[in-house]
């Protein structure tokens, strides 16, 4: 009778375990350097996640990482439902989310991995590329709806604001960090499905302003990460109300670091992996020196590392 009870307990315990990767006879098969798992990431961070994934698989050829790019809400739901072990997004777990996971006997971990600039982009034929934080707030809140309200004499008409999707980390950053929790009330909001579609829309729409993560905008032909995608203009943002070229800044690494660029968000790896296997290994790889160097070379600001900015005088 005792043996039968033990078998029942063992069976129920096996049902409690969840799998983040392939199932083999009801259990996970991944190790820290081998196997296959899937993980989730907010779509706005897909360029940097792809760089990190490719390099990790190159160094550990027996490991296979299958990214699922989605929105922030879906990613957090997957973590809370224990349907994935790893999620990359722009905020840490809330205390209530940590408490909920603890009720499921899970101890979540959260690693900050990089800083990303929230970039504003406009059409390549639009040369009015300096904008103040005040005007950005006025546009998102719906107080300003026409280009001539921020650029006197402009004939571009109404301002169309384009986001990747209505559940993304990008949109949530605007609401939480730019509008202080107030909803976006711009009357001309366009919600596309992906960050690439935002770039394509702005490229074809003279009166549009796109909102996108700066990791999408680096021109891969430029190894110095000081130019951006040639199909659009990246707007320079000023903390002063009167935005001019000399007091406005683009989301370059140096300006993310010294605070001159105002719209900066942290990218996090959220981990729930009690087996400390492949998801755990990849999350830690991203935070180690090799992973942080990849972040740096991609044009983002790594969370770890000593970065020194020096002023250089160039003689003409």
PDB file of C-alpha atoms in Angstrom:
ATOM      1  CA  UNK A   1       0.000   0.000   0.000  1.00  0.00           C
ATOM      2  CA  UNK A   2       2.882   2.321   0.852  1.00  0.00           C
ATOM      3  CA  UNK A   3       4.585   1.582  -2.493  1.00  0.00           C
ATOM      4  CA  UNK A   4       1.382   2.409  -4.351  1.00  0.00           C
ATOM      5  CA  UNK A   5       1.148   5.752  -2.564  1.00  0.00           C
ATOM      6  CA  UNK A   6       4.729   6.589  -3.458  1.00  0.00           C
ATOM      7  CA  UNK A   7       4.057   5.818  -7.122  1.00  0.00           C
ATOM      8  CA  UNK A   8       1.042   8.148  -7.129  1.00  0.00           C
ATOM      9  CA  UNK A   9       3.071  10.958  -5.550  1.00  0.00           C
ATOM     10  CA  UNK A  10       5.842  10.431  -8.093  1.00  0.00           C
ATOM     11  CA  UNK A  11       3.347  10.562 -10.957  1.00  0.00           C
ATOM     12  CA  UNK A  12       1.749  13.782  -9.672  1.00  0.00           C
ATOM     13  CA  UNK A  13       5.179  15.364  -9.225  1.00  0.00           C
ATOM     14  CA  UNK A  14       6.023  14.606 -12.829  1.00  0.00           C
ATOM     15  CA  UNK A  15       2.854  16.375 -13.931  1.00  0.00           C
ATOM     16  CA  UNK A  16       3.920  19.479 -12.030  1.00  0.00           C
ATOM     17  CA  UNK A  17       7.156  19.842 -14.003  1.00  0.00           C
ATOM     18  CA  UNK A  18       6.937  21.995 -17.090  1.00  0.00           C
ATOM     19  CA  UNK A  19       9.088  21.888 -20.181  1.00  0.00           C
ATOM     20  CA  UNK A  20      10.613  24.886 -21.924  1.00  0.00           C
ATOM     21  CA  UNK A  21      11.944  22.950 -24.825  1.00  0.00           C
ATOM     22  CA  UNK A  22      11.437  19.697 -26.633  1.00  0.00           C
ATOM     23  CA  UNK A  23       9.760  16.914 -24.762  1.00  0.00           C
ATOM     24  CA  UNK A  24      11.380  13.540 -24.698  1.00  0.00           C
ATOM     25  CA  UNK A  25       9.484  10.866 -22.747  1.00  0.00           C
ATOM     26  CA  UNK A  26       7.754  13.607 -20.786  1.00  0.00           C
ATOM     27  CA  UNK A  27      10.905  15.478 -19.653  1.00  0.00           C
ATOM     28  CA  UNK A  28      13.387  18.097 -20.736  1.00  0.00           C
ATOM     29  CA  UNK A  29      16.543  17.003 -22.515  1.00  0.00           C
ATOM     30  CA  UNK A  30      18.479  20.278 -22.706  1.00  0.00           C
ATOM     31  CA  UNK A  31      21.715  20.886 -20.834  1.00  0.00           C
ATOM     32  CA  UNK A  32      23.650  24.117 -20.441  1.00  0.00           C
ATOM     33  CA  UNK A  33      25.377  23.656 -23.796  1.00  0.00           C
ATOM     34  CA  UNK A  34      23.131  21.300 -25.758  1.00  0.00           C
ATOM     35  CA  UNK A  35      19.553  20.539 -26.675  1.00  0.00           C
ATOM     36  CA  UNK A  36      16.775  22.626 -28.151  1.00  0.00           C
ATOM     37  CA  UNK A  37      14.542  25.141 -26.393  1.00  0.00           C
ATOM     38  CA  UNK A  38      12.211  27.946 -27.390  1.00  0.00           C
ATOM     39  CA  UNK A  39      12.084  31.320 -25.669  1.00  0.00           C
ATOM     40  CA  UNK A  40      10.145  34.572 -26.044  1.00  0.00           C
ATOM     41  CA  UNK A  41      11.267  38.144 -26.731  1.00  0.00           C
ATOM     42  CA  UNK A  42       9.472  41.393 -27.419  1.00  0.00           C
ATOM     43  CA  UNK A  43       9.643  41.905 -31.174  1.00  0.00           C
ATOM     44  CA  UNK A  44      11.156  45.370 -30.810  1.00  0.00           C
ATOM     45  CA  UNK A  45      14.367  43.762 -29.520  1.00  0.00           C
ATOM     46  CA  UNK A  46      14.664  41.076 -32.192  1.00  0.00           C
ATOM     47  CA  UNK A  47      17.806  42.476 -33.926  1.00  0.00           C
ATOM     48  CA  UNK A  48      19.970  42.310 -30.796  1.00  0.00           C
ATOM     49  CA  UNK A  49      18.456  38.990 -29.664  1.00  0.00           C
ATOM     50  CA  UNK A  50      19.221  37.497 -33.085  1.00  0.00           C
ATOM     51  CA  UNK A  51      22.850  38.643 -32.845  1.00  0.00           C
ATOM     52  CA  UNK A  52      23.210  37.051 -29.418  1.00  0.00           C
ATOM     53  CA  UNK A  53      21.433  33.847 -30.430  1.00  0.00           C
ATOM     54  CA  UNK A  54      23.579  33.320 -33.518  1.00  0.00           C
ATOM     55  CA  UNK A  55      26.811  33.792 -31.622  1.00  0.00           C
ATOM     56  CA  UNK A  56      25.710  31.493 -28.792  1.00  0.00           C
ATOM     57  CA  UNK A  57      24.834  28.730 -31.274  1.00  0.00           C
ATOM     58  CA  UNK A  58      28.165  29.265 -33.041  1.00  0.00           C
ATOM     59  CA  UNK A  59      30.067  28.758 -29.787  1.00  0.00           C
ATOM     60  CA  UNK A  60      27.874  25.849 -28.687  1.00  0.00           C
ATOM     61  CA  UNK A  61      26.935  23.985 -31.901  1.00  0.00           C
ATOM     62  CA  UNK A  62      24.927  21.337 -30.045  1.00  0.00           C
ATOM     63  CA  UNK A  63      22.536  24.003 -28.743  1.00  0.00           C
ATOM     64  CA  UNK A  64      19.488  25.176 -30.714  1.00  0.00           C
ATOM     65  CA  UNK A  65      17.593  28.291 -29.620  1.00  0.00           C
ATOM     66  CA  UNK A  66      14.198  28.953 -31.178  1.00  0.00           C
ATOM     67  CA  UNK A  67      13.087  32.560 -30.555  1.00  0.00           C
ATOM     68  CA  UNK A  68       9.417  33.487 -30.613  1.00  0.00           C
ATOM     69  CA  UNK A  69       9.027  37.236 -31.180  1.00  0.00           C
ATOM     70  CA  UNK A  70       5.831  38.585 -29.743  1.00  0.00           C
ATOM     71  CA  UNK A  71       4.437  41.495 -27.729  1.00  0.00           C
ATOM     72  CA  UNK A  72       5.085  42.291 -24.079  1.00  0.00           C
ATOM     73  CA  UNK A  73       1.728  41.083 -22.753  1.00  0.00           C
ATOM     74  CA  UNK A  74       1.936  37.706 -24.476  1.00  0.00           C
ATOM     75  CA  UNK A  75       5.510  37.196 -23.292  1.00  0.00           C
ATOM     76  CA  UNK A  76       4.647  37.841 -19.656  1.00  0.00           C
ATOM     77  CA  UNK A  77       1.650  35.514 -19.916  1.00  0.00           C
ATOM     78  CA  UNK A  78       3.939  32.757 -21.206  1.00  0.00           C
ATOM     79  CA  UNK A  79       6.279  33.253 -18.243  1.00  0.00           C
ATOM     80  CA  UNK A  80       3.462  33.320 -15.692  1.00  0.00           C
ATOM     81  CA  UNK A  81       1.841  30.219 -17.180  1.00  0.00           C
ATOM     82  CA  UNK A  82       5.227  28.456 -17.120  1.00  0.00           C
ATOM     83  CA  UNK A  83       5.082  27.862 -20.855  1.00  0.00           C
ATOM     84  CA  UNK A  84       8.528  29.334 -21.364  1.00  0.00           C
ATOM     85  CA  UNK A  85      11.625  29.673 -19.202  1.00  0.00           C
ATOM     86  CA  UNK A  86      13.014  32.864 -20.727  1.00  0.00           C
ATOM     87  CA  UNK A  87      11.589  36.186 -21.902  1.00  0.00           C
ATOM     88  CA  UNK A  88      13.399  39.348 -23.055  1.00  0.00           C
ATOM     89  CA  UNK A  89      11.516  42.606 -22.554  1.00  0.00           C
ATOM     90  CA  UNK A  90      11.815  46.197 -21.326  1.00  0.00           C
ATOM     91  CA  UNK A  91      10.669  45.899 -17.721  1.00  0.00           C
ATOM     92  CA  UNK A  92      11.366  43.744 -14.714  1.00  0.00           C
ATOM     93  CA  UNK A  93       8.773  41.566 -13.038  1.00  0.00           C
ATOM     94  CA  UNK A  94       6.385  43.400 -10.761  1.00  0.00           C
ATOM     95  CA  UNK A  95       6.252  42.311  -7.091  1.00  0.00           C
ATOM     96  CA  UNK A  96       2.795  40.841  -7.702  1.00  0.00           C
ATOM     97  CA  UNK A  97       4.162  38.768 -10.605  1.00  0.00           C
ATOM     98  CA  UNK A  98       7.037  37.499  -8.495  1.00  0.00           C
ATOM     99  CA  UNK A  99       4.591  36.567  -5.732  1.00  0.00           C
ATOM    100  CA  UNK A 100       2.373  34.752  -8.227  1.00  0.00           C
ATOM    101  CA  UNK A 101       5.278  32.673  -9.549  1.00  0.00           C
ATOM    102  CA  UNK A 102       6.277  31.804  -5.989  1.00  0.00           C
ATOM    103  CA  UNK A 103       2.813  30.316  -5.467  1.00  0.00           C
ATOM    104  CA  UNK A 104       3.792  27.937  -8.269  1.00  0.00           C
ATOM    105  CA  UNK A 105       7.011  27.110  -6.418  1.00  0.00           C
ATOM    106  CA  UNK A 106       9.161  29.028  -8.886  1.00  0.00           C
ATOM    107  CA  UNK A 107      11.894  31.556  -8.076  1.00  0.00           C
ATOM    108  CA  UNK A 108      12.166  33.932 -11.045  1.00  0.00           C
ATOM    109  CA  UNK A 109      15.380  35.781 -11.857  1.00  0.00           C
ATOM    110  CA  UNK A 110      15.762  39.048 -13.726  1.00  0.00           C
ATOM    111  CA  UNK A 111      18.957  40.155 -15.503  1.00  0.00           C
ATOM    112  CA  UNK A 112      19.346  43.665 -16.963  1.00  0.00           C
ATOM    113  CA  UNK A 113      21.353  43.203 -20.143  1.00  0.00           C
ATOM    114  CA  UNK A 114      21.381  46.474 -22.116  1.00  0.00           C
ATOM    115  CA  UNK A 115      20.048  49.980 -22.605  1.00  0.00           C
ATOM    116  CA  UNK A 116      18.076  50.825 -25.736  1.00  0.00           C
ATOM    117  CA  UNK A 117      17.032  54.221 -27.027  1.00  0.00           C
ATOM    118  CA  UNK A 118      13.412  54.749 -27.949  1.00  0.00           C
ATOM    119  CA  UNK A 119      13.868  56.379 -31.357  1.00  0.00           C
ATOM    120  CA  UNK A 120      11.553  58.712 -33.227  1.00  0.00           C
ATOM    121  CA  UNK A 121      11.839  58.433 -37.004  1.00  0.00           C
ATOM    122  CA  UNK A 122      10.450  60.489 -39.857  1.00  0.00           C
ATOM    123  CA  UNK A 123      10.380  60.382 -43.653  1.00  0.00           C
ATOM    124  CA  UNK A 124      13.691  60.914 -45.464  1.00  0.00           C
ATOM    125  CA  UNK A 125      12.211  63.994 -47.198  1.00  0.00           C
ATOM    126  CA  UNK A 126      11.344  65.586 -43.872  1.00  0.00           C
ATOM    127  CA  UNK A 127      14.239  67.790 -42.758  1.00  0.00           C
ATOM    128  CA  UNK A 128      12.506  69.066 -39.618  1.00  0.00           C
ATOM    129  CA  UNK A 129      14.218  66.456 -37.494  1.00  0.00           C
ATOM    130  CA  UNK A 130      14.744  68.303 -34.184  1.00  0.00           C
ATOM    131  CA  UNK A 131      11.983  67.962 -31.619  1.00  0.00           C
ATOM    132  CA  UNK A 132      11.639  68.770 -27.926  1.00  0.00           C
ATOM    133  CA  UNK A 133      10.501  66.398 -25.209  1.00  0.00           C
ATOM    134  CA  UNK A 134       7.659  68.837 -24.565  1.00  0.00           C
ATOM    135  CA  UNK A 135       6.423  68.565 -28.161  1.00  0.00           C
ATOM    136  CA  UNK A 136       6.771  64.768 -28.107  1.00  0.00           C
ATOM    137  CA  UNK A 137       4.449  64.690 -25.091  1.00  0.00           C
ATOM    138  CA  UNK A 138       2.047  67.106 -26.783  1.00  0.00           C
ATOM    139  CA  UNK A 139       1.888  64.875 -29.880  1.00  0.00           C
ATOM    140  CA  UNK A 140       1.296  61.657 -27.952  1.00  0.00           C
ATOM    141  CA  UNK A 141      -1.320  63.269 -25.708  1.00  0.00           C
ATOM    142  CA  UNK A 142      -3.257  64.632 -28.692  1.00  0.00           C
ATOM    143  CA  UNK A 143      -2.662  68.282 -27.823  1.00  0.00           C
ATOM    144  CA  UNK A 144      -0.721  68.696 -31.075  1.00  0.00           C
ATOM    145  CA  UNK A 145      -2.111  67.100 -34.236  1.00  0.00           C
ATOM    146  CA  UNK A 146      -0.561  69.069 -37.131  1.00  0.00           C
ATOM    147  CA  UNK A 147       3.028  69.604 -38.208  1.00  0.00           C
ATOM    148  CA  UNK A 148       2.531  73.390 -38.388  1.00  0.00           C
ATOM    149  CA  UNK A 149       1.896  73.403 -34.638  1.00  0.00           C
ATOM    150  CA  UNK A 150       5.497  72.401 -33.970  1.00  0.00           C
ATOM    151  CA  UNK A 151       7.114  73.634 -37.201  1.00  0.00           C
ATOM    152  CA  UNK A 152       5.535  76.997 -38.146  1.00  0.00           C
ATOM    153  CA  UNK A 153       4.657  77.134 -41.824  1.00  0.00           C
ATOM    154  CA  UNK A 154       4.927  73.378 -42.391  1.00  0.00           C
ATOM    155  CA  UNK A 155       2.613  72.046 -45.101  1.00  0.00           C
ATOM    156  CA  UNK A 156       2.900  68.350 -44.168  1.00  0.00           C
ATOM    157  CA  UNK A 157      -0.556  68.362 -42.604  1.00  0.00           C
ATOM    158  CA  UNK A 158      -1.626  66.031 -39.830  1.00  0.00           C
ATOM    159  CA  UNK A 159       0.936  64.056 -37.856  1.00  0.00           C
ATOM    160  CA  UNK A 160       0.508  60.301 -38.079  1.00  0.00           C
ATOM    161  CA  UNK A 161       2.044  58.406 -35.142  1.00  0.00           C
ATOM    162  CA  UNK A 162       3.102  54.847 -35.969  1.00  0.00           C
ATOM    163  CA  UNK A 163       3.806  52.093 -33.415  1.00  0.00           C
ATOM    164  CA  UNK A 164       4.798  48.476 -33.962  1.00  0.00           C
ATOM    165  CA  UNK A 165       1.670  47.121 -32.223  1.00  0.00           C
ATOM    166  CA  UNK A 166      -0.715  48.101 -29.463  1.00  0.00           C
ATOM    167  CA  UNK A 167       0.657  45.635 -26.901  1.00  0.00           C
ATOM    168  CA  UNK A 168       4.365  46.166 -27.410  1.00  0.00           C
ATOM    169  CA  UNK A 169       7.048  47.224 -24.963  1.00  0.00           C
ATOM    170  CA  UNK A 170       7.511  50.338 -27.106  1.00  0.00           C
ATOM    171  CA  UNK A 171       3.962  51.570 -26.601  1.00  0.00           C
ATOM    172  CA  UNK A 172       4.020  50.718 -22.894  1.00  0.00           C
ATOM    173  CA  UNK A 173       7.218  52.747 -22.472  1.00  0.00           C
ATOM    174  CA  UNK A 174       5.533  55.782 -24.031  1.00  0.00           C
ATOM    175  CA  UNK A 175       2.551  55.481 -21.692  1.00  0.00           C
ATOM    176  CA  UNK A 176       4.519  54.729 -18.528  1.00  0.00           C
ATOM    177  CA  UNK A 177       7.666  56.819 -18.958  1.00  0.00           C
ATOM    178  CA  UNK A 178       6.795  59.672 -21.336  1.00  0.00           C
ATOM    179  CA  UNK A 179       3.127  60.306 -20.536  1.00  0.00           C
ATOM    180  CA  UNK A 180       3.439  59.366 -16.827  1.00  0.00           C
ATOM    181  CA  UNK A 181       0.763  56.689 -17.074  1.00  0.00           C
ATOM    182  CA  UNK A 182      -1.725  58.699 -19.108  1.00  0.00           C
ATOM    183  CA  UNK A 183      -3.160  57.109 -22.277  1.00  0.00           C
ATOM    184  CA  UNK A 184      -2.050  58.018 -25.783  1.00  0.00           C
ATOM    185  CA  UNK A 185      -4.714  60.280 -27.271  1.00  0.00           C
ATOM    186  CA  UNK A 186      -3.257  61.181 -30.633  1.00  0.00           C
ATOM    187  CA  UNK A 187      -6.156  61.034 -33.122  1.00  0.00           C
ATOM    188  CA  UNK A 188      -3.975  59.670 -35.917  1.00  0.00           C
ATOM    189  CA  UNK A 189      -2.340  56.542 -34.535  1.00  0.00           C
ATOM    190  CA  UNK A 190      -1.339  53.746 -36.881  1.00  0.00           C
ATOM    191  CA  UNK A 191      -0.596  50.340 -35.352  1.00  0.00           C
ATOM    192  CA  UNK A 192       1.439  48.064 -37.577  1.00  0.00           C
ATOM    193  CA  UNK A 193       2.504  44.527 -36.693  1.00  0.00           C
ATOM    194  CA  UNK A 194       6.301  44.715 -36.589  1.00  0.00           C
ATOM    195  CA  UNK A 195       9.117  47.221 -36.224  1.00  0.00           C
ATOM    196  CA  UNK A 196      10.109  46.679 -39.854  1.00  0.00           C
ATOM    197  CA  UNK A 197       6.600  47.679 -40.917  1.00  0.00           C
ATOM    198  CA  UNK A 198       6.981  50.905 -38.923  1.00  0.00           C
ATOM    199  CA  UNK A 199      10.145  51.743 -40.875  1.00  0.00           C
ATOM    200  CA  UNK A 200       8.480  50.855 -44.185  1.00  0.00           C
ATOM    201  CA  UNK A 201       5.399  52.956 -43.341  1.00  0.00           C
ATOM    202  CA  UNK A 202       7.464  56.017 -42.416  1.00  0.00           C
ATOM    203  CA  UNK A 203       9.574  55.561 -45.548  1.00  0.00           C
ATOM    204  CA  UNK A 204       6.389  55.875 -47.629  1.00  0.00           C
ATOM    205  CA  UNK A 205       4.516  58.489 -45.568  1.00  0.00           C
ATOM    206  CA  UNK A 206       5.852  62.088 -45.530  1.00  0.00           C
ATOM    207  CA  UNK A 207       3.777  63.208 -42.520  1.00  0.00           C
ATOM    208  CA  UNK A 208       4.474  60.216 -40.229  1.00  0.00           C
ATOM    209  CA  UNK A 209       6.486  59.869 -37.035  1.00  0.00           C
ATOM    210  CA  UNK A 210       7.444  56.303 -36.151  1.00  0.00           C
ATOM    211  CA  UNK A 211       8.273  55.063 -32.669  1.00  0.00           C
ATOM    212  CA  UNK A 212      10.788  52.229 -32.608  1.00  0.00           C
ATOM    213  CA  UNK A 213      13.673  50.715 -30.673  1.00  0.00           C
ATOM    214  CA  UNK A 214      17.043  52.128 -31.703  1.00  0.00           C
ATOM    215  CA  UNK A 215      18.484  48.615 -32.123  1.00  0.00           C
ATOM    216  CA  UNK A 216      16.483  48.450 -35.384  1.00  0.00           C
ATOM    217  CA  UNK A 217      18.141  51.464 -36.902  1.00  0.00           C
ATOM    218  CA  UNK A 218      21.870  50.832 -37.110  1.00  0.00           C
ATOM    219  CA  UNK A 219      23.227  50.620 -40.634  1.00  0.00           C
ATOM    220  CA  UNK A 220      25.153  47.329 -40.681  1.00  0.00           C
ATOM    221  CA  UNK A 221      27.557  48.777 -43.269  1.00  0.00           C
ATOM    222  CA  UNK A 222      28.839  51.136 -40.569  1.00  0.00           C
ATOM    223  CA  UNK A 223      31.009  49.285 -38.042  1.00  0.00           C
ATOM    224  CA  UNK A 224      31.277  52.421 -35.869  1.00  0.00           C
ATOM    225  CA  UNK A 225      27.511  52.485 -35.160  1.00  0.00           C
ATOM    226  CA  UNK A 226      27.334  56.224 -35.828  1.00  0.00           C
ATOM    227  CA  UNK A 227      24.933  56.178 -38.770  1.00  0.00           C
ATOM    228  CA  UNK A 228      21.376  54.965 -39.034  1.00  0.00           C
ATOM    229  CA  UNK A 229      19.195  53.349 -41.652  1.00  0.00           C
ATOM    230  CA  UNK A 230      19.384  55.452 -44.814  1.00  0.00           C
ATOM    231  CA  UNK A 231      15.692  55.022 -45.701  1.00  0.00           C
ATOM    232  CA  UNK A 232      14.482  57.332 -42.931  1.00  0.00           C
ATOM    233  CA  UNK A 233      15.654  60.178 -40.699  1.00  0.00           C
ATOM    234  CA  UNK A 234      16.179  59.600 -36.990  1.00  0.00           C
ATOM    235  CA  UNK A 235      14.910  62.628 -35.096  1.00  0.00           C
ATOM    236  CA  UNK A 236      17.094  64.456 -32.580  1.00  0.00           C
ATOM    237  CA  UNK A 237      15.405  65.065 -29.224  1.00  0.00           C
ATOM    238  CA  UNK A 238      16.015  68.025 -26.942  1.00  0.00           C
ATOM    239  CA  UNK A 239      15.367  68.446 -23.229  1.00  0.00           C
ATOM    240  CA  UNK A 240      14.875  72.155 -23.830  1.00  0.00           C
ATOM    241  CA  UNK A 241      11.613  73.506 -25.211  1.00  0.00           C
ATOM    242  CA  UNK A 242      13.318  75.145 -28.186  1.00  0.00           C
ATOM    243  CA  UNK A 243      14.871  72.233 -30.078  1.00  0.00           C
ATOM    244  CA  UNK A 244      17.836  73.162 -32.252  1.00  0.00           C
ATOM    245  CA  UNK A 245      20.580  71.025 -33.833  1.00  0.00           C
ATOM    246  CA  UNK A 246      23.119  72.132 -31.191  1.00  0.00           C
ATOM    247  CA  UNK A 247      20.949  71.046 -28.229  1.00  0.00           C
ATOM    248  CA  UNK A 248      19.223  67.966 -29.639  1.00  0.00           C
ATOM    249  CA  UNK A 249      20.537  64.424 -29.637  1.00  0.00           C
ATOM    250  CA  UNK A 250      20.069  61.132 -31.437  1.00  0.00           C
ATOM    251  CA  UNK A 251      20.085  57.759 -29.606  1.00  0.00           C
ATOM    252  CA  UNK A 252      23.807  57.074 -29.983  1.00  0.00           C
ATOM    253  CA  UNK A 253      25.513  54.973 -27.308  1.00  0.00           C
ATOM    254  CA  UNK A 254      27.383  57.947 -25.835  1.00  0.00           C
ATOM    255  CA  UNK A 255      24.203  59.986 -25.454  1.00  0.00           C
ATOM    256  CA  UNK A 256      22.346  57.083 -23.876  1.00  0.00           C
ATOM    257  CA  UNK A 257      25.180  56.834 -21.368  1.00  0.00           C
ATOM    258  CA  UNK A 258      25.552  60.505 -20.408  1.00  0.00           C
ATOM    259  CA  UNK A 259      21.810  61.263 -20.302  1.00  0.00           C
ATOM    260  CA  UNK A 260      21.651  63.725 -23.175  1.00  0.00           C
ATOM    261  CA  UNK A 261      19.213  61.473 -25.017  1.00  0.00           C
ATOM    262  CA  UNK A 262      16.089  61.389 -22.813  1.00  0.00           C
ATOM    263  CA  UNK A 263      14.234  58.255 -23.922  1.00  0.00           C
ATOM    264  CA  UNK A 264      16.245  55.305 -22.612  1.00  0.00           C
ATOM    265  CA  UNK A 265      14.881  51.939 -21.527  1.00  0.00           C
ATOM    266  CA  UNK A 266      16.482  48.875 -19.984  1.00  0.00           C
ATOM    267  CA  UNK A 267      16.292  45.468 -21.655  1.00  0.00           C
ATOM    268  CA  UNK A 268      15.813  42.567 -19.224  1.00  0.00           C
ATOM    269  CA  UNK A 269      16.141  38.804 -19.423  1.00  0.00           C
ATOM    270  CA  UNK A 270      13.451  37.236 -17.240  1.00  0.00           C
ATOM    271  CA  UNK A 271      14.270  33.678 -16.302  1.00  0.00           C
ATOM    272  CA  UNK A 272      12.307  30.858 -14.671  1.00  0.00           C
ATOM    273  CA  UNK A 273      14.491  27.796 -15.073  1.00  0.00           C
ATOM    274  CA  UNK A 274      14.726  25.581 -11.959  1.00  0.00           C
ATOM    275  CA  UNK A 275      16.811  23.047 -13.873  1.00  0.00           C
ATOM    276  CA  UNK A 276      19.545  25.609 -14.661  1.00  0.00           C
ATOM    277  CA  UNK A 277      19.884  24.253 -18.183  1.00  0.00           C
ATOM    278  CA  UNK A 278      19.917  25.884 -21.632  1.00  0.00           C
ATOM    279  CA  UNK A 279      17.675  28.925 -20.895  1.00  0.00           C
ATOM    280  CA  UNK A 280      19.765  29.693 -17.823  1.00  0.00           C
ATOM    281  CA  UNK A 281      22.984  29.302 -19.819  1.00  0.00           C
ATOM    282  CA  UNK A 282      21.847  31.650 -22.603  1.00  0.00           C
ATOM    283  CA  UNK A 283      20.607  34.311 -20.162  1.00  0.00           C
ATOM    284  CA  UNK A 284      23.944  34.272 -18.373  1.00  0.00           C
ATOM    285  CA  UNK A 285      25.860  34.305 -21.665  1.00  0.00           C
ATOM    286  CA  UNK A 286      24.113  37.550 -22.555  1.00  0.00           C
ATOM    287  CA  UNK A 287      25.355  39.158 -19.330  1.00  0.00           C
ATOM    288  CA  UNK A 288      28.938  37.890 -19.499  1.00  0.00           C
ATOM    289  CA  UNK A 289      31.768  39.814 -21.250  1.00  0.00           C
ATOM    290  CA  UNK A 290      31.251  38.090 -24.620  1.00  0.00           C
ATOM    291  CA  UNK A 291      27.548  38.805 -24.656  1.00  0.00           C
ATOM    292  CA  UNK A 292      28.045  42.385 -23.521  1.00  0.00           C
ATOM    293  CA  UNK A 293      30.589  42.942 -26.287  1.00  0.00           C
ATOM    294  CA  UNK A 294      27.989  41.793 -28.828  1.00  0.00           C
ATOM    295  CA  UNK A 295      25.529  44.269 -27.306  1.00  0.00           C
ATOM    296  CA  UNK A 296      28.120  47.034 -27.617  1.00  0.00           C
ATOM    297  CA  UNK A 297      28.961  46.207 -31.236  1.00  0.00           C
ATOM    298  CA  UNK A 298      25.261  46.183 -32.130  1.00  0.00           C
ATOM    299  CA  UNK A 299      24.979  49.855 -31.232  1.00  0.00           C
ATOM    300  CA  UNK A 300      23.227  49.468 -27.890  1.00  0.00           C
ATOM    301  CA  UNK A 301      24.676  50.323 -24.508  1.00  0.00           C
ATOM    302  CA  UNK A 302      25.704  47.221 -22.540  1.00  0.00           C
ATOM    303  CA  UNK A 303      24.523  47.029 -18.942  1.00  0.00           C
ATOM    304  CA  UNK A 304      27.897  45.785 -17.707  1.00  0.00           C
ATOM    305  CA  UNK A 305      31.283  47.180 -18.622  1.00  0.00           C
ATOM    306  CA  UNK A 306      33.368  50.257 -18.055  1.00  0.00           C
ATOM    307  CA  UNK A 307      32.805  52.714 -20.882  1.00  0.00           C
ATOM    308  CA  UNK A 308      34.833  55.909 -21.014  1.00  0.00           C
ATOM    309  CA  UNK A 309      33.791  58.814 -23.204  1.00  0.00           C
ATOM    310  CA  UNK A 310      36.541  61.120 -24.408  1.00  0.00           C
ATOM    311  CA  UNK A 311      36.174  64.414 -26.211  1.00  0.00           C
ATOM    312  CA  UNK A 312      38.291  64.545 -29.364  1.00  0.00           C
ATOM    313  CA  UNK A 313      39.162  67.735 -31.188  1.00  0.00           C
ATOM    314  CA  UNK A 314      39.322  67.279 -34.936  1.00  0.00           C
ATOM    315  CA  UNK A 315      41.490  69.676 -36.895  1.00  0.00           C
ATOM    316  CA  UNK A 316      40.133  70.606 -40.302  1.00  0.00           C
TER     317      UNK A 316
END
